[in-house]
Amino acid sequence: FAKRALQGKAVLFNAALEQEMANSSQVDKALRRCDYDSEFQLHFQPQFDLVKGRIIGFEALARWNSPELGAVTPDIFIPAAERAGLIRPLTQVLLGKALTAMASWPDEITLAFNLSTHDLMSPHAVESALATVRNSGIEPSRIEFEITETAMMSDFNQARRAIDQISEAGHRVSLDDFGIGYSSLQYLQLLPVSKLKIDHSFVRNILEDTAAFKIVRTLLSLSRTLGLGCVVEGVETEAQMHILRTMGARHIQGYLIGAPMPAASIPSALNQTYDFNPVRGRPGPADA
Ligand code: C2E
Ligand code: MG
Ligand code: MG
Ligand code: MG
C-alpha cells in the first residue's frame, strides 16, 4: 500500500510539474507575440516619509493584461521575459511609460524603477535606459533604479560597472529585497548603492516574532551606520508602522499607505492627508 501511495504521489507531482511547464511555455509564447505597448501597464506604489508625513515618491510596478492569459503577475512574466531574451525591449517600453506618467507629477516627487539583472548585465542596455531618461529632460536625481543581489552574483564586476554608469548619470541606486539573498554585507561594502529596501518578508511578523523585530532593527541600524537610505517594504498595518517608527525607520512602502495604483490615481493620493496617531503601549515584543 505504501508503495502504491508513493507512486500515486509521484504521478501527482509529475502532473503538477508538467502543468507548470505547460503554463510557462504558454507565457513564453504569449510574450513573444504580444504588443508591449498596449498590453503592459505600470502601477505606482507610494513611498512615504514618516518625518515629513507625506508621500515622497512612487515605485513603478509592471502589470500585464494578456488577451490570451488574462492578468499575469510580474513574478511570472519578468523571469519569462528574461528567459525569452525579451526583457530589454520590455524594460525600455516600461521606462518610457514611467517617464510619461512622471511628466505630470510635482517636481519633488521621485520615481523608483526596477531594473532586471539582465538589463544590468549589458552595458548597452544600461546606456539605452540612461539615454531614454536623458531625452525625457527629467532631472536625473528624481529617478532611482532598483536592483537586486542576483546581479552581483551573476557577474560582480559588470554589476559594479553598471552601478557606476547609473550613478555617474546622476541617479541613485537602491538594493531591493535586502536581506533575503547571499553575502549582502560584502556587496554593501563594495558597491556604490545609496539605499536599501528591507524585504517585506521581515516586516510581516514584526509584531509577534522577536527575531523578525530584531532583524529589522539591525538592518535599520546597519543602513544608518553605513550612511545609506532605507525603505521598509510591505508595511500593511498602523501597528507595524508605529513599531518601525520607534526603531527610527523613516521611509515606508506598503498597503497601509497605498497599494500600487494606476497613474490616474496619483493626484488624489498626493492630495490625501495621512495622520497616524501616536500609539500608546509597548513598542515591540516583550523581550526584544
Ligand atoms: P519588488 O520590486 O520588491 O516590489 C514590491 C512588491 O511587493 C510588489 O509586487 C508590490 O505589489 C508588493 N507589495 C507592495 N506592498 C505590499 C504590502 O504591503 N504587502 C505585501 N505582502 N506585498 C506588497 P509586484 O508588483 O507583484 O512585483 C513583484 C516583483 O516583480 C517586484 O518586487 C519586482 O522585483 C518585479 N517587478 C515588478 N515590476 C517590474 C518591472 O517593471 N521591471 C522589473 N525588472 N521587475 C519588476
Ligand atoms: Mg522594487
Ligand atoms: Mg522588494
Ligand atoms: Mg520582490
PDB file of N, CA and C in Angstrom, residues 7-102:
ATOM      1  N   GLN A   7       3.735   5.921  -5.295  1.00  0.00           N
ATOM      2  CA  GLN A   7       3.657   6.037  -6.754  1.00  0.00           C
ATOM      3  C   GLN A   7       2.604   7.068  -7.154  1.00  0.00           C
ATOM      4  N   GLY A   8       1.503   7.032  -6.386  1.00  0.00           N
ATOM      5  CA  GLY A   8       0.436   7.992  -6.654  1.00  0.00           C
ATOM      6  C   GLY A   8       0.937   9.417  -6.524  1.00  0.00           C
ATOM      7  N   LYS A   9       1.727   9.621  -5.464  1.00  0.00           N
ATOM      8  CA  LYS A   9       2.286  10.957  -5.227  1.00  0.00           C
ATOM      9  C   LYS A   9       3.185  11.390  -6.372  1.00  0.00           C
ATOM     10  N   ALA A  10       4.016  10.428  -6.799  1.00  0.00           N
ATOM     11  CA  ALA A  10       4.950  10.748  -7.873  1.00  0.00           C
ATOM     12  C   ALA A  10       4.178  11.159  -9.127  1.00  0.00           C
ATOM     13  N   VAL A  11       3.090  10.463  -9.370  1.00  0.00           N
ATOM     14  CA  VAL A  11       2.286  10.794 -10.537  1.00  0.00           C
ATOM     15  C   VAL A  11       1.702  12.201 -10.408  1.00  0.00           C
ATOM     16  N   LEU A  12       1.166  12.476  -9.191  1.00  0.00           N
ATOM     17  CA  LEU A  12       0.605  13.807  -8.963  1.00  0.00           C
ATOM     18  C   LEU A  12       1.665  14.887  -9.165  1.00  0.00           C
ATOM     19  N   PHE A  13       2.842  14.622  -8.579  1.00  0.00           N
ATOM     20  CA  PHE A  13       3.920  15.597  -8.667  1.00  0.00           C
ATOM     21  C   PHE A  13       4.288  15.870 -10.125  1.00  0.00           C
ATOM     22  N   ASN A  14       4.412  14.781 -10.892  1.00  0.00           N
ATOM     23  CA  ASN A  14       4.751  14.961 -12.305  1.00  0.00           C
ATOM     24  C   ASN A  14       3.681  15.744 -13.048  1.00  0.00           C
ATOM     25  N   ALA A  15       2.427  15.456 -12.676  1.00  0.00           N
ATOM     26  CA  ALA A  15       1.338  16.164 -13.353  1.00  0.00           C
ATOM     27  C   ALA A  15       1.416  17.658 -13.050  1.00  0.00           C
ATOM     28  N   ALA A  16       1.692  17.972 -11.774  1.00  0.00           N
ATOM     29  CA  ALA A  16       1.771  19.387 -11.394  1.00  0.00           C
ATOM     30  C   ALA A  16       2.937  20.057 -12.119  1.00  0.00           C
ATOM     31  N   LEU A  17       4.038  19.340 -12.156  1.00  0.00           N
ATOM     32  CA  LEU A  17       5.224  19.881 -12.803  1.00  0.00           C
ATOM     33  C   LEU A  17       4.967  20.106 -14.295  1.00  0.00           C
ATOM     34  N   GLU A  18       4.322  19.100 -14.889  1.00  0.00           N
ATOM     35  CA  GLU A  18       4.011  19.226 -16.311  1.00  0.00           C
ATOM     36  C   GLU A  18       3.103  20.420 -16.580  1.00  0.00           C
ATOM     37  N   GLN A  19       2.108  20.560 -15.673  1.00  0.00           N
ATOM     38  CA  GLN A  19       1.181  21.677 -15.801  1.00  0.00           C
ATOM     39  C   GLN A  19       1.950  22.992 -15.741  1.00  0.00           C
ATOM     40  N   GLU A  20       2.868  23.056 -14.770  1.00  0.00           N
ATOM     41  CA  GLU A  20       3.633  24.276 -14.602  1.00  0.00           C
ATOM     42  C   GLU A  20       4.476  24.564 -15.845  1.00  0.00           C
ATOM     43  N   MET A  21       5.087  23.501 -16.387  1.00  0.00           N
ATOM     44  CA  MET A  21       5.913  23.715 -17.566  1.00  0.00           C
ATOM     45  C   MET A  21       5.066  24.141 -18.759  1.00  0.00           C
ATOM     46  N   ALA A  22       3.885  23.541 -18.859  1.00  0.00           N
ATOM     47  CA  ALA A  22       2.982  23.919 -19.944  1.00  0.00           C
ATOM     48  C   ALA A  22       2.607  25.394 -19.803  1.00  0.00           C
ATOM     49  N   ASN A  23       2.290  25.790 -18.540  1.00  0.00           N
ATOM     50  CA  ASN A  23       1.930  27.189 -18.312  1.00  0.00           C
ATOM     51  C   ASN A  23       3.064  28.118 -18.681  1.00  0.00           C
ATOM     52  N   SER A  24       4.301  27.746 -18.279  1.00  0.00           N
ATOM     53  CA  SER A  24       5.377  28.683 -18.511  1.00  0.00           C
ATOM     54  C   SER A  24       5.697  28.750 -20.010  1.00  0.00           C
ATOM     55  N   SER A  25       5.500  27.653 -20.742  1.00  0.00           N
ATOM     56  CA  SER A  25       5.754  27.779 -22.173  1.00  0.00           C
ATOM     57  C   SER A  25       4.635  28.584 -22.852  1.00  0.00           C
ATOM     58  N   GLN A  26       3.425  28.503 -22.263  1.00  0.00           N
ATOM     59  CA  GLN A  26       2.328  29.362 -22.760  1.00  0.00           C
ATOM     60  C   GLN A  26       2.663  30.834 -22.539  1.00  0.00           C
ATOM     61  N   VAL A  27       3.204  31.131 -21.351  1.00  0.00           N
ATOM     62  CA  VAL A  27       3.581  32.507 -21.041  1.00  0.00           C
ATOM     63  C   VAL A  27       4.668  32.967 -22.023  1.00  0.00           C
ATOM     64  N   ASP A  28       5.667  32.102 -22.227  1.00  0.00           N
ATOM     65  CA  ASP A  28       6.744  32.464 -23.150  1.00  0.00           C
ATOM     66  C   ASP A  28       6.196  32.766 -24.546  1.00  0.00           C
ATOM     67  N   LYS A  29       5.284  31.907 -24.990  1.00  0.00           N
ATOM     68  CA  LYS A  29       4.707  32.107 -26.333  1.00  0.00           C
ATOM     69  C   LYS A  29       3.924  33.408 -26.413  1.00  0.00           C
ATOM     70  N   ALA A  30       3.085  33.630 -25.401  1.00  0.00           N
ATOM     71  CA  ALA A  30       2.267  34.839 -25.407  1.00  0.00           C
ATOM     72  C   ALA A  30       3.150  36.082 -25.380  1.00  0.00           C
ATOM     73  N   LEU A  31       4.256  35.991 -24.622  1.00  0.00           N
ATOM     74  CA  LEU A  31       5.175  37.127 -24.539  1.00  0.00           C
ATOM     75  C   LEU A  31       5.806  37.434 -25.890  1.00  0.00           C
ATOM     76  N   ARG A  32       6.129  36.357 -26.630  1.00  0.00           N
ATOM     77  CA  ARG A  32       6.806  36.559 -27.915  1.00  0.00           C
ATOM     78  C   ARG A  32       5.930  37.275 -28.911  1.00  0.00           C
ATOM     79  N   ARG A  33       4.619  37.053 -28.820  1.00  0.00           N
ATOM     80  CA  ARG A  33       3.801  37.682 -29.860  1.00  0.00           C
ATOM     81  C   ARG A  33       2.963  38.855 -29.353  1.00  0.00           C
ATOM     82  N   CYS A  34       3.204  39.272 -28.122  1.00  0.00           N
ATOM     83  CA  CYS A  34       2.319  40.310 -27.595  1.00  0.00           C
ATOM     84  C   CYS A  34       2.780  41.700 -28.012  1.00  0.00           C
ATOM     85  N   ASP A  35       1.892  42.663 -27.834  1.00  0.00           N
ATOM     86  CA  ASP A  35       2.222  44.053 -28.117  1.00  0.00           C
ATOM     87  C   ASP A  35       2.486  44.740 -26.783  1.00  0.00           C
ATOM     88  N   TYR A  36       3.779  44.963 -26.483  1.00  0.00           N
ATOM     89  CA  TYR A  36       4.146  45.517 -25.169  1.00  0.00           C
ATOM     90  C   TYR A  36       3.395  46.789 -24.856  1.00  0.00           C
ATOM     91  N   ASP A  37       3.346  47.647 -25.874  1.00  0.00           N
ATOM     92  CA  ASP A  37       2.853  48.986 -25.606  1.00  0.00           C
ATOM     93  C   ASP A  37       1.401  48.992 -25.126  1.00  0.00           C
ATOM     94  N   SER A  38       0.568  48.107 -25.705  1.00  0.00           N
ATOM     95  CA  SER A  38      -0.836  48.128 -25.304  1.00  0.00           C
ATOM     96  C   SER A  38      -1.138  47.139 -24.169  1.00  0.00           C
ATOM     97  N   GLU A  39      -0.381  46.043 -24.061  1.00  0.00           N
ATOM     98  CA  GLU A  39      -0.732  45.026 -23.061  1.00  0.00           C
ATOM     99  C   GLU A  39      -0.101  45.272 -21.693  1.00  0.00           C
ATOM    100  N   PHE A  40       1.012  46.017 -21.660  1.00  0.00           N
ATOM    101  CA  PHE A  40       1.680  46.277 -20.385  1.00  0.00           C
ATOM    102  C   PHE A  40       1.347  47.664 -19.863  1.00  0.00           C
ATOM    103  N   GLN A  41       1.110  47.714 -18.567  1.00  0.00           N
ATOM    104  CA  GLN A  41       0.853  48.986 -17.903  1.00  0.00           C
ATOM    105  C   GLN A  41       1.749  49.057 -16.682  1.00  0.00           C
ATOM    106  N   LEU A  42       1.903  50.267 -16.171  1.00  0.00           N
ATOM    107  CA  LEU A  42       2.583  50.394 -14.892  1.00  0.00           C
ATOM    108  C   LEU A  42       1.582  50.813 -13.843  1.00  0.00           C
ATOM    109  N   HIS A  43       1.728  50.244 -12.657  1.00  0.00           N
ATOM    110  CA  HIS A  43       1.062  50.791 -11.495  1.00  0.00           C
ATOM    111  C   HIS A  43       2.146  51.433 -10.638  1.00  0.00           C
ATOM    112  N   PHE A  44       1.711  52.332  -9.764  1.00  0.00           N
ATOM    113  CA  PHE A  44       2.679  53.098  -8.978  1.00  0.00           C
ATOM    114  C   PHE A  44       2.324  52.979  -7.511  1.00  0.00           C
ATOM    115  N   GLN A  45       3.312  52.576  -6.717  1.00  0.00           N
ATOM    116  CA  GLN A  45       3.048  52.445  -5.277  1.00  0.00           C
ATOM    117  C   GLN A  45       3.760  53.553  -4.504  1.00  0.00           C
ATOM    118  N   PRO A  46       2.997  54.252  -3.631  1.00  0.00           N
ATOM    119  CA  PRO A  46       3.598  55.366  -2.897  1.00  0.00           C
ATOM    120  C   PRO A  46       4.695  54.941  -1.923  1.00  0.00           C
ATOM    121  N   GLN A  47       5.693  55.812  -1.809  1.00  0.00           N
ATOM    122  CA  GLN A  47       6.729  55.690  -0.781  1.00  0.00           C
ATOM    123  C   GLN A  47       6.545  56.890   0.140  1.00  0.00           C
ATOM    124  N   PHE A  48       6.515  56.629   1.432  1.00  0.00           N
ATOM    125  CA  PHE A  48       6.063  57.618   2.409  1.00  0.00           C
ATOM    126  C   PHE A  48       7.178  57.968   3.378  1.00  0.00           C
ATOM    127  N   ASP A  49       7.289  59.255   3.695  1.00  0.00           N
ATOM    128  CA  ASP A  49       8.282  59.723   4.658  1.00  0.00           C
ATOM    129  C   ASP A  49       7.572  59.991   5.989  1.00  0.00           C
ATOM    130  N   LEU A  50       7.941  59.215   7.009  1.00  0.00           N
ATOM    131  CA  LEU A  50       7.259  59.325   8.304  1.00  0.00           C
ATOM    132  C   LEU A  50       7.588  60.630   9.022  1.00  0.00           C
ATOM    133  N   VAL A  51       8.716  61.246   8.688  1.00  0.00           N
ATOM    134  CA  VAL A  51       9.068  62.511   9.332  1.00  0.00           C
ATOM    135  C   VAL A  51       8.293  63.657   8.673  1.00  0.00           C
ATOM    136  N   LYS A  52       8.297  63.678   7.354  1.00  0.00           N
ATOM    137  CA  LYS A  52       7.564  64.737   6.648  1.00  0.00           C
ATOM    138  C   LYS A  52       6.062  64.499   6.678  1.00  0.00           C
ATOM    139  N   GLY A  53       5.667  63.252   6.882  1.00  0.00           N
ATOM    140  CA  GLY A  53       4.247  62.924   6.908  1.00  0.00           C
ATOM    141  C   GLY A  53       3.590  63.016   5.537  1.00  0.00           C
ATOM    142  N   ARG A  54       4.381  62.767   4.503  1.00  0.00           N
ATOM    143  CA  ARG A  54       3.779  62.809   3.165  1.00  0.00           C
ATOM    144  C   ARG A  54       4.474  61.837   2.210  1.00  0.00           C
ATOM    145  N   ILE A  55       3.813  61.607   1.066  1.00  0.00           N
ATOM    146  CA  ILE A  55       4.376  60.769   0.014  1.00  0.00           C
ATOM    147  C   ILE A  55       5.536  61.514  -0.639  1.00  0.00           C
ATOM    148  N   ILE A  56       6.658  60.812  -0.816  1.00  0.00           N
ATOM    149  CA  ILE A  56       7.814  61.464  -1.443  1.00  0.00           C
ATOM    150  C   ILE A  56       8.132  60.892  -2.818  1.00  0.00           C
ATOM    151  N   GLY A  57       7.530  59.754  -3.152  1.00  0.00           N
ATOM    152  CA  GLY A  57       7.802  59.171  -4.452  1.00  0.00           C
ATOM    153  C   GLY A  57       6.943  57.947  -4.709  1.00  0.00           C
ATOM    154  N   PHE A  58       7.130  57.353  -5.892  1.00  0.00           N
ATOM    155  CA  PHE A  58       6.372  56.158  -6.270  1.00  0.00           C
ATOM    156  C   PHE A  58       7.306  55.136  -6.905  1.00  0.00           C
ATOM    157  N   GLU A  59       7.062  53.869  -6.597  1.00  0.00           N
ATOM    158  CA  GLU A  59       7.763  52.793  -7.308  1.00  0.00           C
ATOM    159  C   GLU A  59       6.879  52.310  -8.442  1.00  0.00           C
ATOM    160  N   ALA A  60       7.457  52.203  -9.638  1.00  0.00           N
ATOM    161  CA  ALA A  60       6.720  51.690 -10.798  1.00  0.00           C
ATOM    162  C   ALA A  60       6.722  50.168 -10.756  1.00  0.00           C
ATOM    163  N   LEU A  61       5.546  49.564 -10.865  1.00  0.00           N
ATOM    164  CA  LEU A  61       5.421  48.102 -10.854  1.00  0.00           C
ATOM    165  C   LEU A  61       4.631  47.667 -12.087  1.00  0.00           C
ATOM    166  N   ALA A  62       5.214  46.758 -12.849  1.00  0.00           N
ATOM    167  CA  ALA A  62       4.648  46.394 -14.147  1.00  0.00           C
ATOM    168  C   ALA A  62       3.447  45.465 -14.001  1.00  0.00           C
ATOM    169  N   ARG A  63       2.471  45.640 -14.878  1.00  0.00           N
ATOM    170  CA  ARG A  63       1.273  44.786 -14.927  1.00  0.00           C
ATOM    171  C   ARG A  63       1.055  44.346 -16.366  1.00  0.00           C
ATOM    172  N   TRP A  64       0.748  43.071 -16.544  1.00  0.00           N
ATOM    173  CA  TRP A  64       0.492  42.559 -17.902  1.00  0.00           C
ATOM    174  C   TRP A  64      -0.920  42.036 -17.979  1.00  0.00           C
ATOM    175  N   ASN A  65      -1.683  42.630 -18.867  1.00  0.00           N
ATOM    176  CA  ASN A  65      -3.020  42.141 -19.129  1.00  0.00           C
ATOM    177  C   ASN A  65      -3.005  41.485 -20.501  1.00  0.00           C
ATOM    178  N   SER A  66      -2.824  40.170 -20.511  1.00  0.00           N
ATOM    179  CA  SER A  66      -2.693  39.455 -21.777  1.00  0.00           C
ATOM    180  C   SER A  66      -4.070  39.056 -22.288  1.00  0.00           C
ATOM    181  N   PRO A  67      -4.366  39.321 -23.566  1.00  0.00           N
ATOM    182  CA  PRO A  67      -5.663  38.930 -24.130  1.00  0.00           C
ATOM    183  C   PRO A  67      -5.855  37.414 -24.060  1.00  0.00           C
ATOM    184  N   GLU A  68      -4.745  36.655 -24.148  1.00  0.00           N
ATOM    185  CA  GLU A  68      -4.863  35.196 -24.110  1.00  0.00           C
ATOM    186  C   GLU A  68      -4.903  34.652 -22.695  1.00  0.00           C
ATOM    187  N   LEU A  69      -4.084  35.225 -21.805  1.00  0.00           N
ATOM    188  CA  LEU A  69      -3.888  34.608 -20.481  1.00  0.00           C
ATOM    189  C   LEU A  69      -4.552  35.375 -19.348  1.00  0.00           C
ATOM    190  N   GLY A  70      -5.030  36.569 -19.639  1.00  0.00           N
ATOM    191  CA  GLY A  70      -5.574  37.397 -18.567  1.00  0.00           C
ATOM    192  C   GLY A  70      -4.448  38.106 -17.837  1.00  0.00           C
ATOM    193  N   ALA A  71      -4.699  38.457 -16.565  1.00  0.00           N
ATOM    194  CA  ALA A  71      -3.681  39.178 -15.793  1.00  0.00           C
ATOM    195  C   ALA A  71      -2.572  38.210 -15.381  1.00  0.00           C
ATOM    196  N   VAL A  72      -1.337  38.568 -15.700  1.00  0.00           N
ATOM    197  CA  VAL A  72      -0.177  37.756 -15.313  1.00  0.00           C
ATOM    198  C   VAL A  72       0.674  38.612 -14.370  1.00  0.00           C
ATOM    199  N   THR A  73       1.144  38.017 -13.272  1.00  0.00           N
ATOM    200  CA  THR A  73       1.896  38.823 -12.297  1.00  0.00           C
ATOM    201  C   THR A  73       3.369  38.941 -12.713  1.00  0.00           C
ATOM    202  N   PRO A  74       4.025  40.023 -12.251  1.00  0.00           N
ATOM    203  CA  PRO A  74       5.432  40.229 -12.630  1.00  0.00           C
ATOM    204  C   PRO A  74       6.351  39.115 -12.161  1.00  0.00           C
ATOM    205  N   ASP A  75       6.007  38.455 -11.056  1.00  0.00           N
ATOM    206  CA  ASP A  75       6.856  37.342 -10.617  1.00  0.00           C
ATOM    207  C   ASP A  75       6.869  36.220 -11.655  1.00  0.00           C
ATOM    208  N   ILE A  76       5.854  36.166 -12.508  1.00  0.00           N
ATOM    209  CA  ILE A  76       5.821  35.192 -13.613  1.00  0.00           C
ATOM    210  C   ILE A  76       6.434  35.793 -14.880  1.00  0.00           C
ATOM    211  N   PHE A  77       5.983  36.996 -15.275  1.00  0.00           N
ATOM    212  CA  PHE A  77       6.390  37.450 -16.617  1.00  0.00           C
ATOM    213  C   PHE A  77       7.784  38.069 -16.680  1.00  0.00           C
ATOM    214  N   ILE A  78       8.296  38.589 -15.574  1.00  0.00           N
ATOM    215  CA  ILE A  78       9.663  39.128 -15.629  1.00  0.00           C
ATOM    216  C   ILE A  78      10.672  37.992 -15.868  1.00  0.00           C
ATOM    217  N   PRO A  79      10.632  36.921 -15.059  1.00  0.00           N
ATOM    218  CA  PRO A  79      11.542  35.804 -15.365  1.00  0.00           C
ATOM    219  C   PRO A  79      11.308  35.219 -16.764  1.00  0.00           C
ATOM    220  N   ALA A  80      10.051  35.186 -17.212  1.00  0.00           N
ATOM    221  CA  ALA A  80       9.764  34.653 -18.550  1.00  0.00           C
ATOM    222  C   ALA A  80      10.397  35.544 -19.618  1.00  0.00           C
ATOM    223  N   ALA A  81      10.283  36.849 -19.450  1.00  0.00           N
ATOM    224  CA  ALA A  81      10.883  37.769 -20.422  1.00  0.00           C
ATOM    225  C   ALA A  81      12.407  37.639 -20.409  1.00  0.00           C
ATOM    226  N   GLU A  82      12.974  37.401 -19.228  1.00  0.00           N
ATOM    227  CA  GLU A  82      14.423  37.182 -19.145  1.00  0.00           C
ATOM    228  C   GLU A  82      14.807  35.922 -19.912  1.00  0.00           C
ATOM    229  N   ARG A  83      14.043  34.827 -19.678  1.00  0.00           N
ATOM    230  CA  ARG A  83      14.307  33.557 -20.372  1.00  0.00           C
ATOM    231  C   ARG A  83      14.246  33.722 -21.873  1.00  0.00           C
ATOM    232  N   ALA A  84      13.244  34.466 -22.324  1.00  0.00           N
ATOM    233  CA  ALA A  84      12.995  34.585 -23.759  1.00  0.00           C
ATOM    234  C   ALA A  84      13.890  35.634 -24.419  1.00  0.00           C
ATOM    235  N   GLY A  85      14.741  36.288 -23.631  1.00  0.00           N
ATOM    236  CA  GLY A  85      15.595  37.328 -24.191  1.00  0.00           C
ATOM    237  C   GLY A  85      14.815  38.578 -24.571  1.00  0.00           C
ATOM    238  N   LEU A  86      13.666  38.796 -23.900  1.00  0.00           N
ATOM    239  CA  LEU A  86      12.800  39.924 -24.266  1.00  0.00           C
ATOM    240  C   LEU A  86      12.764  41.017 -23.210  1.00  0.00           C
ATOM    241  N   ILE A  87      13.572  40.871 -22.166  1.00  0.00           N
ATOM    242  CA  ILE A  87      13.441  41.815 -21.056  1.00  0.00           C
ATOM    243  C   ILE A  87      13.918  43.219 -21.441  1.00  0.00           C
ATOM    244  N   ARG A  88      14.938  43.306 -22.280  1.00  0.00           N
ATOM    245  CA  ARG A  88      15.468  44.651 -22.566  1.00  0.00           C
ATOM    246  C   ARG A  88      14.472  45.522 -23.308  1.00  0.00           C
ATOM    247  N   PRO A  89      13.854  45.031 -24.393  1.00  0.00           N
ATOM    248  CA  PRO A  89      12.815  45.860 -25.013  1.00  0.00           C
ATOM    249  C   PRO A  89      11.647  46.137 -24.065  1.00  0.00           C
ATOM    250  N   LEU A  90      11.308  45.169 -23.220  1.00  0.00           N
ATOM    251  CA  LEU A  90      10.206  45.400 -22.270  1.00  0.00           C
ATOM    252  C   LEU A  90      10.584  46.507 -21.281  1.00  0.00           C
ATOM    253  N   THR A  91      11.801  46.452 -20.772  1.00  0.00           N
ATOM    254  CA  THR A  91      12.267  47.499 -19.854  1.00  0.00           C
ATOM    255  C   THR A  91      12.168  48.870 -20.512  1.00  0.00           C
ATOM    256  N   GLN A  92      12.560  48.937 -21.779  1.00  0.00           N
ATOM    257  CA  GLN A  92      12.520  50.223 -22.480  1.00  0.00           C
ATOM    258  C   GLN A  92      11.087  50.758 -22.588  1.00  0.00           C
ATOM    259  N   VAL A  93      10.152  49.873 -22.935  1.00  0.00           N
ATOM    260  CA  VAL A  93       8.752  50.308 -23.052  1.00  0.00           C
ATOM    261  C   VAL A  93       8.235  50.781 -21.696  1.00  0.00           C
ATOM    262  N   LEU A  94       8.545  50.009 -20.637  1.00  0.00           N
ATOM    263  CA  LEU A  94       8.062  50.365 -19.299  1.00  0.00           C
ATOM    264  C   LEU A  94       8.670  51.682 -18.822  1.00  0.00           C
ATOM    265  N   LEU A  95       9.961  51.852 -19.082  1.00  0.00           N
ATOM    266  CA  LEU A  95      10.614  53.087 -18.656  1.00  0.00           C
ATOM    267  C   LEU A  95      10.000  54.285 -19.380  1.00  0.00           C
ATOM    268  N   GLY A  96       9.717  54.118 -20.652  1.00  0.00           N
ATOM    269  CA  GLY A  96       9.055  55.182 -21.413  1.00  0.00           C
ATOM    270  C   GLY A  96       7.719  55.547 -20.780  1.00  0.00           C
ATOM    271  N   LYS A  97       6.964  54.534 -20.387  1.00  0.00           N
ATOM    272  CA  LYS A  97       5.657  54.792 -19.766  1.00  0.00           C
ATOM    273  C   LYS A  97       5.820  55.489 -18.408  1.00  0.00           C
ATOM    274  N   ALA A  98       6.837  55.081 -17.656  1.00  0.00           N
ATOM    275  CA  ALA A  98       7.065  55.696 -16.341  1.00  0.00           C
ATOM    276  C   ALA A  98       7.405  57.181 -16.508  1.00  0.00           C
ATOM    277  N   LEU A  99       8.246  57.478 -17.507  1.00  0.00           N
ATOM    278  CA  LEU A  99       8.654  58.865 -17.706  1.00  0.00           C
ATOM    279  C   LEU A  99       7.481  59.715 -18.170  1.00  0.00           C
ATOM    280  N   THR A 100       6.627  59.136 -18.989  1.00  0.00           N
ATOM    281  CA  THR A 100       5.434  59.861 -19.433  1.00  0.00           C
ATOM    282  C   THR A 100       4.544  60.193 -18.239  1.00  0.00           C
ATOM    283  N   ALA A 101       4.329  59.207 -17.372  1.00  0.00           N
ATOM    284  CA  ALA A 101       3.490  59.444 -16.190  1.00  0.00           C
ATOM    285  C   ALA A 101       4.100  60.529 -15.314  1.00  0.00           C
ATOM    286  N   MET A 102       5.410  60.459 -15.174  1.00  0.00           N
ATOM    287  CA  MET A 102       6.124  61.359 -14.272  1.00  0.00           C
ATOM    288  C   MET A 102       6.067  62.815 -14.695  1.00  0.00           C
TER     289      MET A 102
END
